[in-house]
Coordinates of C-alpha atoms in Angstrom, one line a residue:
Chain M
M891 CA -18.7 11.1 -3.9
L892 CA -18.9 11.6 -7.7
T893 CA -22.4 12.2 -9.0
E894 CA -21.5 11.2 -12.5
I895 CA -19.3 8.4 -13.6
Q896 CA -18.0 9.6 -17.0
E897 CA -14.9 8.9 -19.1
G898 CA -12.4 11.8 -18.7
K899 CA -13.9 13.0 -15.4
A900 CA -11.3 14.2 -13.0
L901 CA -11.3 13.0 -9.4
N902 CA -11.0 15.5 -6.6
S903 CA -7.3 16.1 -5.8
V904 CA -5.8 15.3 -2.5
V905 CA -2.9 17.5 -1.2
K906 CA -0.8 16.4 1.8
H907 CA 2.3 17.7 3.5
I908 CA 4.9 15.1 4.6
T909 CA 6.6 15.6 7.9
Q910 CA 9.0 13.4 9.8
E911 CA 6.4 13.3 12.6
K912 CA 3.8 11.8 10.2
I913 CA 6.4 9.2 9.0
N914 CA 7.2 8.3 12.7
L915 CA 3.5 8.0 13.4
Y916 CA 3.0 5.8 10.3
A917 CA 5.9 3.6 11.5
E918 CA 4.2 3.1 14.8
A919 CA 0.8 2.4 13.3
S920 CA 2.1 0.0 10.7
G921 CA 4.9 -1.7 12.6
D922 CA 7.3 -0.9 9.8
F923 CA 10.4 0.5 11.6
N924 CA 12.8 0.3 8.6
P925 CA 15.6 2.8 9.6
I926 CA 15.4 4.3 6.1
H927 CA 12.2 6.0 7.3
L928 CA 13.2 6.9 10.8
D929 CA 16.9 7.1 11.4
E930 CA 18.2 10.4 9.9
S931 CA 21.9 9.7 10.5
F932 CA 21.6 6.2 9.0
A933 CA 19.5 7.4 6.0
A934 CA 22.1 10.1 5.3
T935 CA 24.7 7.5 4.7
T936 CA 22.6 5.6 2.1
P937 CA 22.2 6.5 -1.6
L938 CA 18.8 8.0 -0.7
G939 CA 20.6 10.7 1.3
G940 CA 18.0 11.1 4.0
T941 CA 14.8 9.6 5.4
I942 CA 11.9 8.9 3.1
A943 CA 8.2 8.3 3.6
H944 CA 6.8 4.8 3.5
G945 CA 5.5 4.0 0.1
M946 CA 2.3 2.8 1.7
L947 CA 1.8 6.2 3.3
N948 CA 1.8 7.7 -0.2
L949 CA -0.7 5.1 -1.3
A950 CA -3.0 5.9 1.7
Y951 CA -3.5 9.3 0.1
V952 CA -4.4 7.7 -3.2
S953 CA -6.9 5.6 -1.4
E954 CA -8.3 8.7 0.2
M955 CA -8.9 10.2 -3.2
M956 CA -10.5 7.0 -4.4
T957 CA -12.7 6.7 -1.3
S958 CA -13.9 10.3 -1.7
A959 CA -14.9 9.5 -5.3
F960 CA -16.3 6.0 -5.1
G961 CA -17.1 5.3 -1.4
R962 CA -17.7 1.7 -0.5
S963 CA -17.4 0.6 -4.2
W964 CA -13.7 1.3 -3.8
L965 CA -13.3 0.1 -0.2
S966 CA -14.7 -3.3 -0.8
G967 CA -14.3 -3.8 -4.6
G968 CA -11.3 -1.8 -5.7
K969 CA -8.1 -2.9 -7.4
L970 CA -4.9 -0.9 -7.5
R971 CA -1.6 -1.2 -9.3
A972 CA 1.1 1.4 -8.3
K973 CA 4.7 2.0 -9.2
F974 CA 6.9 4.0 -6.7
K975 CA 9.0 6.3 -8.9
E976 CA 10.8 8.6 -6.5
P977 CA 10.8 8.8 -2.7
A978 CA 8.7 11.3 -0.8
R979 CA 10.7 13.1 1.8
P980 CA 9.9 15.2 4.9
G981 CA 9.0 18.7 3.8
D982 CA 7.5 17.5 0.6
T983 CA 3.9 18.6 -0.4
L984 CA 2.3 15.8 -2.4
T985 CA -0.6 16.3 -4.8
I986 CA -2.5 13.3 -5.9
N987 CA -4.6 13.6 -9.1
G988 CA -6.7 11.1 -10.8
K989 CA -9.3 10.6 -13.6
I990 CA -11.7 8.1 -15.0
D991 CA -10.1 6.8 -18.2
C992 CA -13.0 4.6 -19.2
V993 CA -16.1 2.8 -18.0
E994 CA -16.4 -0.8 -19.1
Q995 CA -19.2 -3.3 -19.0
K996 CA -18.3 -6.9 -18.3
D997 CA -21.1 -9.5 -17.6
D998 CA -23.6 -6.8 -16.9
V999 CA -21.3 -5.2 -14.3
S1000 CA -19.8 -1.7 -14.8
Y1001 CA -16.2 -1.0 -14.0
A1002 CA -14.5 2.4 -13.8
N1003 CA -10.9 2.3 -14.9
C1004 CA -8.9 5.2 -13.5
S1005 CA -5.4 6.4 -13.6
F1006 CA -3.6 8.5 -10.9
E1007 CA -0.3 10.2 -10.2
C1008 CA 1.2 11.6 -7.1
R1009 CA 3.8 14.5 -7.6
N1010 CA 5.8 16.5 -5.2
Q1011 CA 6.0 20.4 -5.1
K1012 CA 8.7 20.3 -7.7
G1013 CA 6.5 18.3 -10.1
E1014 CA 8.5 15.1 -9.7
M1015 CA 6.5 11.9 -10.1
I1016 CA 6.4 10.1 -6.8
V1017 CA 3.8 7.4 -7.5
T1018 CA 1.9 6.5 -10.6
G1019 CA -0.7 3.8 -11.3
E1020 CA -4.1 2.6 -12.2
T1021 CA -7.2 1.5 -10.3
I1022 CA -10.3 -0.4 -11.2
V1023 CA -13.6 0.1 -9.3
K1024 CA -16.5 -2.3 -9.5
L1025 CA -19.4 0.0 -9.5
S1026 CA -22.2 -1.0 -7.2
S1027 CA -25.9 -0.7 -8.3
D1028 CA -26.3 2.7 -6.7
K1029 CA -23.7 4.1 -9.1
E1030 CA -25.0 2.5 -12.2
Chain S
M1199 CA 3.6 -10.9 14.4
P1200 CA 5.9 -13.5 12.9
V1201 CA 7.7 -15.5 15.5
K1202 CA 10.9 -16.0 13.7
T1203 CA 12.8 -14.5 10.8
I1204 CA 14.8 -16.3 8.1
S1205 CA 17.7 -14.8 6.1
Y1206 CA 17.3 -13.3 2.7
E1207 CA 19.4 -16.0 1.2
E1208 CA 17.0 -18.7 2.4
L1209 CA 14.0 -17.1 0.6
I1210 CA 13.2 -19.0 -2.6
P1211 CA 10.1 -18.9 -4.9
G1212 CA 7.4 -21.0 -3.4
Y1213 CA 8.5 -20.3 0.2
E1214 CA 5.5 -19.5 2.5
F1215 CA 6.0 -17.7 5.8
P1216 CA 4.1 -18.8 8.9
P1217 CA 0.8 -16.9 9.0
A1218 CA 0.9 -13.6 10.9
T1219 CA -2.0 -12.5 13.0
Y1220 CA -3.0 -8.9 13.9
E1221 CA -5.8 -7.5 15.9
L1222 CA -7.1 -4.3 14.3
S1223 CA -7.8 -2.6 17.6
A1224 CA -9.4 0.8 18.0
S1225 CA -6.1 2.2 19.2
L1226 CA -4.2 0.8 16.2
V1227 CA -6.8 2.2 13.8
S1228 CA -6.8 5.6 15.6
K1229 CA -3.0 5.7 15.3
Y1230 CA -3.2 4.9 11.6
L1231 CA -5.8 7.5 10.9
K1232 CA -3.7 10.1 12.6
A1233 CA -0.7 9.1 10.6
V1234 CA -2.5 9.4 7.3
D1235 CA -4.3 12.5 8.2
S1236 CA -7.7 11.0 7.7
A1237 CA -11.1 10.9 9.4
G1238 CA -12.5 7.4 10.3
D1239 CA -15.9 6.0 9.3
G1240 CA -16.2 3.1 11.8
F1241 CA -14.4 0.6 9.5
V1242 CA -10.7 -0.3 9.2
P1243 CA -9.3 1.5 6.2
P1244 CA -8.2 -1.1 3.7
L1245 CA -4.7 0.4 3.5
A1246 CA -4.4 -0.1 7.3
V1247 CA -4.9 -3.8 6.6
T1248 CA -2.3 -3.7 3.9
A1249 CA 0.1 -1.9 6.2
C1250 CA -0.1 -4.8 8.6
A1251 CA 0.5 -7.3 5.7
I1252 CA 3.5 -5.3 4.5
A1253 CA 5.0 -5.1 8.0
A1254 CA 4.5 -8.9 8.3
M1255 CA 6.3 -9.4 5.0
T1256 CA 9.2 -7.1 5.7
G1257 CA 9.5 -8.3 9.3
S1258 CA 9.6 -11.9 8.2
F1259 CA 13.2 -12.1 6.9
S1260 CA 16.5 -10.6 8.1
L1261 CA 18.9 -8.7 5.9
P1262 CA 22.6 -8.2 6.2
S1263 CA 23.4 -5.0 8.2
G1264 CA 23.3 -1.8 6.1
I1265 CA 21.1 -3.2 3.3
I1266 CA 18.1 -1.0 2.6
V1267 CA 14.8 -2.2 1.3
I1268 CA 12.9 -0.1 -1.2
H1269 CA 9.2 -0.6 -2.1
A1270 CA 9.2 -0.6 -5.9
S1271 CA 5.6 -1.5 -6.8
Q1272 CA 2.4 -2.6 -5.2
E1273 CA -0.8 -4.4 -6.4
L1274 CA -3.9 -4.6 -4.2
E1275 CA -7.4 -6.0 -4.5
F1276 CA -10.0 -5.3 -1.8
F1277 CA -12.8 -7.8 -1.2
K1278 CA -14.5 -6.7 2.0
L1279 CA -14.4 -4.0 4.7
V1280 CA -13.7 -5.2 8.2
P1281 CA -15.0 -3.6 11.4
I1282 CA -12.6 -2.2 14.1
G1283 CA -11.6 -5.0 16.5
T1284 CA -11.3 -7.6 13.7
T1285 CA -8.5 -10.1 13.9
I1286 CA -6.9 -10.8 10.6
E1287 CA -4.5 -13.5 9.4
C1288 CA -1.9 -12.6 6.7
H1289 CA -0.6 -15.4 4.5
I1290 CA 2.6 -14.4 2.6
G1291 CA 4.7 -16.2 0.1
V1292 CA 7.7 -15.6 -2.2
A1293 CA 6.6 -15.4 -5.8
Q1294 CA 9.8 -14.5 -7.5
K1295 CA 13.4 -13.6 -6.6
I1296 CA 15.4 -11.7 -9.3
T1297 CA 18.9 -10.4 -9.4
R1298 CA 19.8 -7.8 -12.0
G1299 CA 23.3 -6.5 -11.7
K1300 CA 23.6 -4.8 -8.3
M1301 CA 19.9 -4.9 -7.7
S1302 CA 18.0 -7.8 -6.1
M1303 CA 14.2 -7.8 -6.4
L1304 CA 11.8 -9.9 -4.3
I1305 CA 8.2 -10.3 -5.3
L1306 CA 6.0 -11.3 -2.4
E1307 CA 2.3 -12.2 -2.6
F1308 CA -0.1 -12.0 0.3
E1309 CA -3.7 -12.8 1.2
V1310 CA -5.5 -11.5 4.2
F1311 CA -8.4 -13.3 5.8
D1312 CA -10.7 -12.5 8.7
K1313 CA -11.6 -14.9 11.5
G1314 CA -14.4 -16.4 9.4
K1315 CA -11.8 -17.3 6.7
E1316 CA -13.3 -14.8 4.3
K1317 CA -10.8 -13.1 2.1
V1318 CA -10.4 -9.4 3.0
Q1319 CA -7.8 -8.4 0.5
S1320 CA -4.9 -9.7 -1.6
G1321 CA -1.8 -8.1 -3.0
R1322 CA 1.6 -8.4 -4.5
A1323 CA 4.6 -6.3 -3.5
T1324 CA 7.9 -5.8 -5.3
I1325 CA 10.7 -4.8 -3.1
A1326 CA 14.2 -3.8 -4.3
L1327 CA 17.4 -4.4 -2.4
P1328 CA 20.3 -2.4 -3.8
T1329 CA 23.5 -4.3 -2.9

């Protein structure tokens, strides 16, 4: 976890490789069997041109970065807002970066406001967004 | 899981789906952790809870054949961690339905509670349906 909560501080990046096997596993675990994720012949006929990863799979990687930085403060007091810009596809390598934009005090409680982005190996933006973490007393 | 589905046309703002119940079993959590390439810590990852809620949402209505659903944006708020084995109840409603040219957007809101009726998380998902 982060030892210092400071404005501008970068969070440890997460790098993940997307495979069709992982997408299939995610479908089984989540119960989301939308054919756009699983059926290559169907997906090829759509404007997306092929299967894509579930947006929530990409967000799981963002949550991993946040958990690594803030631990339980994130897991039981985090807020997230994300926009899915482009689909992640099998074969993509995603890099998730984030930083603390500011630390705010409200009613004697500290909050870390962070921003994040997830890009593929071509630098294309896949997901972008913001998070807010209510900092527990051990972080203050 | 929801017991029935309704058509997309029947969805109107204010509509509430029947609550969907999931048991966050050790095997489900194990599958989830493998899928997201992550090590567990004895609790259910909040995004695994969200995944159930999203599946309940998208599985609650039927679409005309060939229409694809794209997840456009997501908001989440986590209130508490739940241990493996917890049963959760997902309450889902239609907040907005928007049509812009050849794109329809559906904004769904959800809340997840544990068996003690304590709120576990809430969220808002925007899904796009190109027509």
